[in-house]
Tab-separated table of C-alpha atoms and ligand atoms in Angstrom:
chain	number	residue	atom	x	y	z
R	204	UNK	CA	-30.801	108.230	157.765
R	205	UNK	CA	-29.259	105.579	160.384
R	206	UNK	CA	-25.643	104.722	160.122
R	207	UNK	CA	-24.559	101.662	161.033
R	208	UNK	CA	-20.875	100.361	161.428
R	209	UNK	CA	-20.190	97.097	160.732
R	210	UNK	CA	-16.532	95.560	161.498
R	211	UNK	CA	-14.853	92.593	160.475
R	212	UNK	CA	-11.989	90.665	162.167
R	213	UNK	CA	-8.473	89.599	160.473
R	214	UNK	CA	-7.728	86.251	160.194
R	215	UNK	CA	-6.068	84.244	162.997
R	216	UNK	CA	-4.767	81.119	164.474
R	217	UNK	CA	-2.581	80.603	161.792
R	218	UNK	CA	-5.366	80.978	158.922
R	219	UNK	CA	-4.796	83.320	155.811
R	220	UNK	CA	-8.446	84.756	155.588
R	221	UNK	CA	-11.584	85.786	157.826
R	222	UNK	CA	-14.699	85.345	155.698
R	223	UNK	CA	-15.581	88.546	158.349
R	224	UNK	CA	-13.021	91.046	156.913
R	225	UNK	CA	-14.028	89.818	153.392
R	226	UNK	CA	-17.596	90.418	153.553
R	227	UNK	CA	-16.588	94.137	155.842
R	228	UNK	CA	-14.430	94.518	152.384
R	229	UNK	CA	-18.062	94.799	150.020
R	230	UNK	CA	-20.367	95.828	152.697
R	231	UNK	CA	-18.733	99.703	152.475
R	232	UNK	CA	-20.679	99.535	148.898
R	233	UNK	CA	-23.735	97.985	150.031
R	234	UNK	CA	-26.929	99.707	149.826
R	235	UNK	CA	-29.691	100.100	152.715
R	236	UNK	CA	-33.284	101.620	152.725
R	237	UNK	CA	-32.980	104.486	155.124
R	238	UNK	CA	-29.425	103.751	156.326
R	239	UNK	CA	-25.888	104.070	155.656
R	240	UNK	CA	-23.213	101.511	156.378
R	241	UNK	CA	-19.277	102.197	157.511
R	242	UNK	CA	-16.866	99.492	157.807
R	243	UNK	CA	-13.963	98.726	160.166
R	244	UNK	CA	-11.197	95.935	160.153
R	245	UNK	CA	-10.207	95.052	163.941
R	246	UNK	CA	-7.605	92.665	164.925
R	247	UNK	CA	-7.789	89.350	166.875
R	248	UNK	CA	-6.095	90.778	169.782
R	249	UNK	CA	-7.554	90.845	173.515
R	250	UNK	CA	-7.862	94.423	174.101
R	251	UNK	CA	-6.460	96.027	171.426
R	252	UNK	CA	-9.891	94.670	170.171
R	253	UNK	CA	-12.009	96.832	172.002
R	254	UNK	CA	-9.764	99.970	171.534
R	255	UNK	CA	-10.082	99.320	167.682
R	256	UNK	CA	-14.127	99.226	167.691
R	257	UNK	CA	-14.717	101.970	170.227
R	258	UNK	CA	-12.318	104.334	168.162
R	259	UNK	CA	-14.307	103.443	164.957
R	260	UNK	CA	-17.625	104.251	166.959
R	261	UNK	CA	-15.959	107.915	168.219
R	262	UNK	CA	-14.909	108.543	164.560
R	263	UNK	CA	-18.237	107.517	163.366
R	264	UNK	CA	-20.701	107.787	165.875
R	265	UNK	CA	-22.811	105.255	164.283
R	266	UNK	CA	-26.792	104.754	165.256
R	267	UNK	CA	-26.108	101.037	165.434
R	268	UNK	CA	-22.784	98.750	165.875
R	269	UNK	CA	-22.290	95.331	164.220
R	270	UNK	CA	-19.639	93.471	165.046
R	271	UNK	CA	-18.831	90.488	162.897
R	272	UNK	CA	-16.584	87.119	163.190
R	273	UNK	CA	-16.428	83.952	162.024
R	274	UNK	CA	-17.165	80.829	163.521
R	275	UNK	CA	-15.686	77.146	162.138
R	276	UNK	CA	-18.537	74.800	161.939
R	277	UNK	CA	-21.858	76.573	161.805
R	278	UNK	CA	-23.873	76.002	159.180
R	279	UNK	CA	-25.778	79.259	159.630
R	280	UNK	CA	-25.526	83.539	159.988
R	281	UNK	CA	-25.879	83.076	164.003
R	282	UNK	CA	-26.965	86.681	165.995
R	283	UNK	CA	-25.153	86.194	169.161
R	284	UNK	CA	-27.941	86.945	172.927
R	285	UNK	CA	-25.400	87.396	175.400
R	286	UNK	CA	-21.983	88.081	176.200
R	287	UNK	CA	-20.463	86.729	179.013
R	288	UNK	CA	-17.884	88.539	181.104
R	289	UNK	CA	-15.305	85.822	180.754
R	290	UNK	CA	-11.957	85.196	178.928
R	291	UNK	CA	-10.869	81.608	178.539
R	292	UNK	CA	-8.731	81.377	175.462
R	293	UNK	CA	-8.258	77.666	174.171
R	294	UNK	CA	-5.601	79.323	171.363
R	295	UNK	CA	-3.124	82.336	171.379
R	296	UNK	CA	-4.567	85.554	170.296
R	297	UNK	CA	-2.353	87.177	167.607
R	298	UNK	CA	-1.059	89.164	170.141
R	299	UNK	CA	-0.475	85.827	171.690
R	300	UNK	CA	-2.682	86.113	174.616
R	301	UNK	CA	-3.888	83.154	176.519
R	302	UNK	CA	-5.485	84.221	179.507
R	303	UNK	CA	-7.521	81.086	181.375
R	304	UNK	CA	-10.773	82.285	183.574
R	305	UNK	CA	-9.947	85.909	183.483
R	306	UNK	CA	-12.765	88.457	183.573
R	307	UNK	CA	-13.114	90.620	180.377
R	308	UNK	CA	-13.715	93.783	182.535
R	309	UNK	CA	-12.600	93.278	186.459
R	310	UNK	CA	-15.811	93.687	188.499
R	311	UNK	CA	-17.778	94.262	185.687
R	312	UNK	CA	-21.667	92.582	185.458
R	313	UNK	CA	-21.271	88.671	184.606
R	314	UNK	CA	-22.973	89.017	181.161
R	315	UNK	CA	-24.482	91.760	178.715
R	316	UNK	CA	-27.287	91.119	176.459
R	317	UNK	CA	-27.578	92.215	172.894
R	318	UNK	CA	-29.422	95.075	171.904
R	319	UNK	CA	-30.077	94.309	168.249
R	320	UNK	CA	-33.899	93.161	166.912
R	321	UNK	CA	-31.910	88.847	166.596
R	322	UNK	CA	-35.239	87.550	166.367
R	323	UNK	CA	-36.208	90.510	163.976
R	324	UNK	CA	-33.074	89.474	162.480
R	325	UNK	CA	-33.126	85.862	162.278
R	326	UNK	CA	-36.737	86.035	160.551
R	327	UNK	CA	-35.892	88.690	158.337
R	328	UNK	CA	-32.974	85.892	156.799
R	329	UNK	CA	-35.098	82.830	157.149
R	330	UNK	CA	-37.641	84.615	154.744
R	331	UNK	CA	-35.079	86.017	152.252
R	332	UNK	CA	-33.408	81.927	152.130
R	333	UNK	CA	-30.437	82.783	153.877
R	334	UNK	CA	-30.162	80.201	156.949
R	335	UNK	CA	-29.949	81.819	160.121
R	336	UNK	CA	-30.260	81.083	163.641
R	337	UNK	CA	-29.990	82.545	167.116
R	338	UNK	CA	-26.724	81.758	168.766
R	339	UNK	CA	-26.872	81.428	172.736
R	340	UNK	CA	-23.314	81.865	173.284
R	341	UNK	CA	-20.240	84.130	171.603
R	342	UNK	CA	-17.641	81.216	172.851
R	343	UNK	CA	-14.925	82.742	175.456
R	344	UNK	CA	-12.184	83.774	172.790
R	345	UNK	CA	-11.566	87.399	171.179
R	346	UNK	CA	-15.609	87.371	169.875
R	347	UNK	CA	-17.167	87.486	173.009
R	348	UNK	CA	-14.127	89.223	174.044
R	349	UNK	CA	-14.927	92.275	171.869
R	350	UNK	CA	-18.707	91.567	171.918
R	351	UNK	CA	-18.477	92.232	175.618
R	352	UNK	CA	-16.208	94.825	176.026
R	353	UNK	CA	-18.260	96.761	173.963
R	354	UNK	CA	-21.552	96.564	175.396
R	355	UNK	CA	-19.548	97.442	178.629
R	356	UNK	CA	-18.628	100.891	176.309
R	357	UNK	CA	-21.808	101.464	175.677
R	358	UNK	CA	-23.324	101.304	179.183
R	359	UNK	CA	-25.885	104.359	179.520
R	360	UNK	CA	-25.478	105.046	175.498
R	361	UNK	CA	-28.194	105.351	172.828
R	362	UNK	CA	-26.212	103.253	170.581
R	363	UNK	CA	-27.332	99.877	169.650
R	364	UNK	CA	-24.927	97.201	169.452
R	365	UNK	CA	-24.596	93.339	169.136
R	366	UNK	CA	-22.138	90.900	167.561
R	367	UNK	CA	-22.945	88.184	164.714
R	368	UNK	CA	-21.176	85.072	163.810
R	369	UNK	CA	-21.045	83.164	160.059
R	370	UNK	CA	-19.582	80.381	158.995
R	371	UNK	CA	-16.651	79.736	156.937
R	372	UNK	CA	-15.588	80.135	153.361
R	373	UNK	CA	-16.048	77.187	151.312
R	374	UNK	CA	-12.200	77.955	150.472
R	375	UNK	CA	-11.365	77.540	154.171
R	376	UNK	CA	-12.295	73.303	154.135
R	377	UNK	CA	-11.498	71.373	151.449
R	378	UNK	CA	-12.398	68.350	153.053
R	379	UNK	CA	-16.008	69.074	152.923
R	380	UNK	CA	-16.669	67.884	156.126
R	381	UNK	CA	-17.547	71.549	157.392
R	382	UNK	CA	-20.532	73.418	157.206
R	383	UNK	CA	-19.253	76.408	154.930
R	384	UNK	CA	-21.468	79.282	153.297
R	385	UNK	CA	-20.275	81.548	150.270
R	386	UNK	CA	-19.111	84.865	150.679
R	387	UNK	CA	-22.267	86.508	148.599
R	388	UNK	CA	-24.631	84.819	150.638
R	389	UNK	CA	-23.057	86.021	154.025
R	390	UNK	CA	-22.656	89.928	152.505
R	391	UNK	CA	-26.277	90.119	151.531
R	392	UNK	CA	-27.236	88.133	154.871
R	393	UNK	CA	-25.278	90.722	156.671
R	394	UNK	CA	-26.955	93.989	154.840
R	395	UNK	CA	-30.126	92.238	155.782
R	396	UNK	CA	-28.860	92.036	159.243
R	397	UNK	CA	-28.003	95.670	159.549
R	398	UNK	CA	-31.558	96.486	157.356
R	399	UNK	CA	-33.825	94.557	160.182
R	400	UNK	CA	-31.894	96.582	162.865
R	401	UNK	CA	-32.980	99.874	161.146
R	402	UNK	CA	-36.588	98.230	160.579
R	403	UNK	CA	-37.093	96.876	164.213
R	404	UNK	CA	-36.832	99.685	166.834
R	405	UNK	CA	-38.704	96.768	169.051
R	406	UNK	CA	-37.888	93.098	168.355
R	407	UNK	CA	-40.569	90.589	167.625
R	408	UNK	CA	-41.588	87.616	170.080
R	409	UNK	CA	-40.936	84.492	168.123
R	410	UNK	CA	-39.640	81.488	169.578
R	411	UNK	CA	-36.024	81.116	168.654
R	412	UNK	CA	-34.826	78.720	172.077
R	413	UNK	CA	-33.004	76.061	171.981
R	414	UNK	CA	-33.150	72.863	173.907
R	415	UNK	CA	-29.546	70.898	174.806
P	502	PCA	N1	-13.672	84.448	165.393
P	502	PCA	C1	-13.055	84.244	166.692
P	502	PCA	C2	-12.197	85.454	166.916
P	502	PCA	C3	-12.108	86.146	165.607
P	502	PCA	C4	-13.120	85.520	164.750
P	502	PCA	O1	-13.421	85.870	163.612
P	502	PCA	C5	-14.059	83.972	167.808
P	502	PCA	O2	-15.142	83.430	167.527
P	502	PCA	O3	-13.774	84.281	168.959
C-alpha cells in the first residue's frame, strides 16, 4: 500500500477560493487501487511554503508527494517537468513577498526535474477524457517556489515528488473568456494523477514536447 500526499494551496492575490484546496478538500475520501491518499492545505507564502509541505511529508512520510496549484488560463490538468531555481514574483505573496531575480535556495542547482511518471500521467487522463497536458514551466511565483524547494528537500530521498497545475473554477470567470474546468473533473483527474504514479515505477516514452 503506497501513500501519497497530495496538498492544495489557499487562495491568493486577492481571490476568495483555490480550485487546489477545494479539490485537496474531497481527495482525503478518494479511493486508489493499491494506495492511500493524505491531504495538506499550504499557504501562498514564500517559505513558509516549503516549511508547510516538508512538515506534512515528516508527519506522513508519504511514498509519493503531489503538490497542487492553480493556474488562470489553462485549459488543461498540466504535470509540471522542471523547476527552476528562481523567484521573480510579478504579485505580493500573502505574506506580501515580492522578491525580483532571487534564487529559491542560494547556491542551489539552477533547476530540478520532476520525478513523477507526467507522461504516464498525461496519457493515463487523455484516455479517461480528462484534458491534460505536459507543462514545461511552473511560472516563477509561490508554485515553482514550493515545487522547487521541495525537490531541493528531497535531494538523496526515496520519495517521489512533482507539482501539478489545473485550471480555474468555472465560478472564478464569469466572463467566459477563460479556459475553466469543474471541480469533479479536476478531483477525479487528480486521483488519476496520484493512481498513474503508483502504476508507473518507470515513465513511458511518448512524445509530449512542445514547439514555441
Ligand atoms: N498558484 C500560484 C501560487 C498558488 C497557486 O495556486 C502559482 O502558480 O504560482
Amino acid at each position: 500500500m503506497k501513500k501519497i500526499l497530495i496538498t492544495g494551496f489557499e487562495p491568493f492575490g486577492g481571490a476568495s477560493v483555490n480550485p487546489a484546496l477545494e479539490a485537496v478538500k474531497q481527495l482525503g475520501e478518494a479511493k486508489l487501487e493499491g494506495g492511500e491518499i493524505v491531504v495538506c492545505e499550504v499557504p501562498v507564502t514564500r517559505y513558509e511554503s516549503v516549511d508547510t509541505v516538508i512538515a506534512a511529508i515528516e508527519t506522513h512520510q508519504p511514498d509519493f508527494v503531489i503538490t497542487v496549484g492553480q493556474a488562470g488560463g489553462r485549459a488543461g490538468i498540466t504535470p509540471e517537468r522542471v523547476a527552476i531555481n528562481v523567484d521573480d514574483f510579478r504579485i505580493a505573496d500573502n505574506g506580501g513577498n515580492q522578491p525580483i531575480d532571487e534564487p529559491v535556495v542560494v547556491d542551489g542547482p539552477d533547476a530540478y526535474f520532476t520525478t513523477l511518471p507526467i507522461k504516464a500521467i498525461t496519457r493515463t487522463l487523455q484516455e479517461q477524457g480528462i484534458p491534460c497536458q505536459v507543462s514545461n514551466t511552473a511560472g516563477t511565483f509561490v508554485c515553482n517556489h514550493l515545487f522547487y524547494g521541495v525537490q531541493h528537500y528531497l535531494s538523496g530521498k526515496n520519495i517521489g515528488h512533482g507539482f501539478v497545475h489545473i485550471p480555474l473554477l468555472p465560478a472564478q470567470d464569469t466572463t467566459g473568456n477563460q479556459a475553466t474546468m469543474s471541480l469533479d473533473v479536476i478531483v477525479e483527474g487528480l486521483r488519476l494523477v496520484a493512481q498513474a504514479t503508483i502504476d508507473n515505477k518507470q515513465d513511458v516514452a511518448i512524445g509530449a514536447g512542445q514547439i514555441c
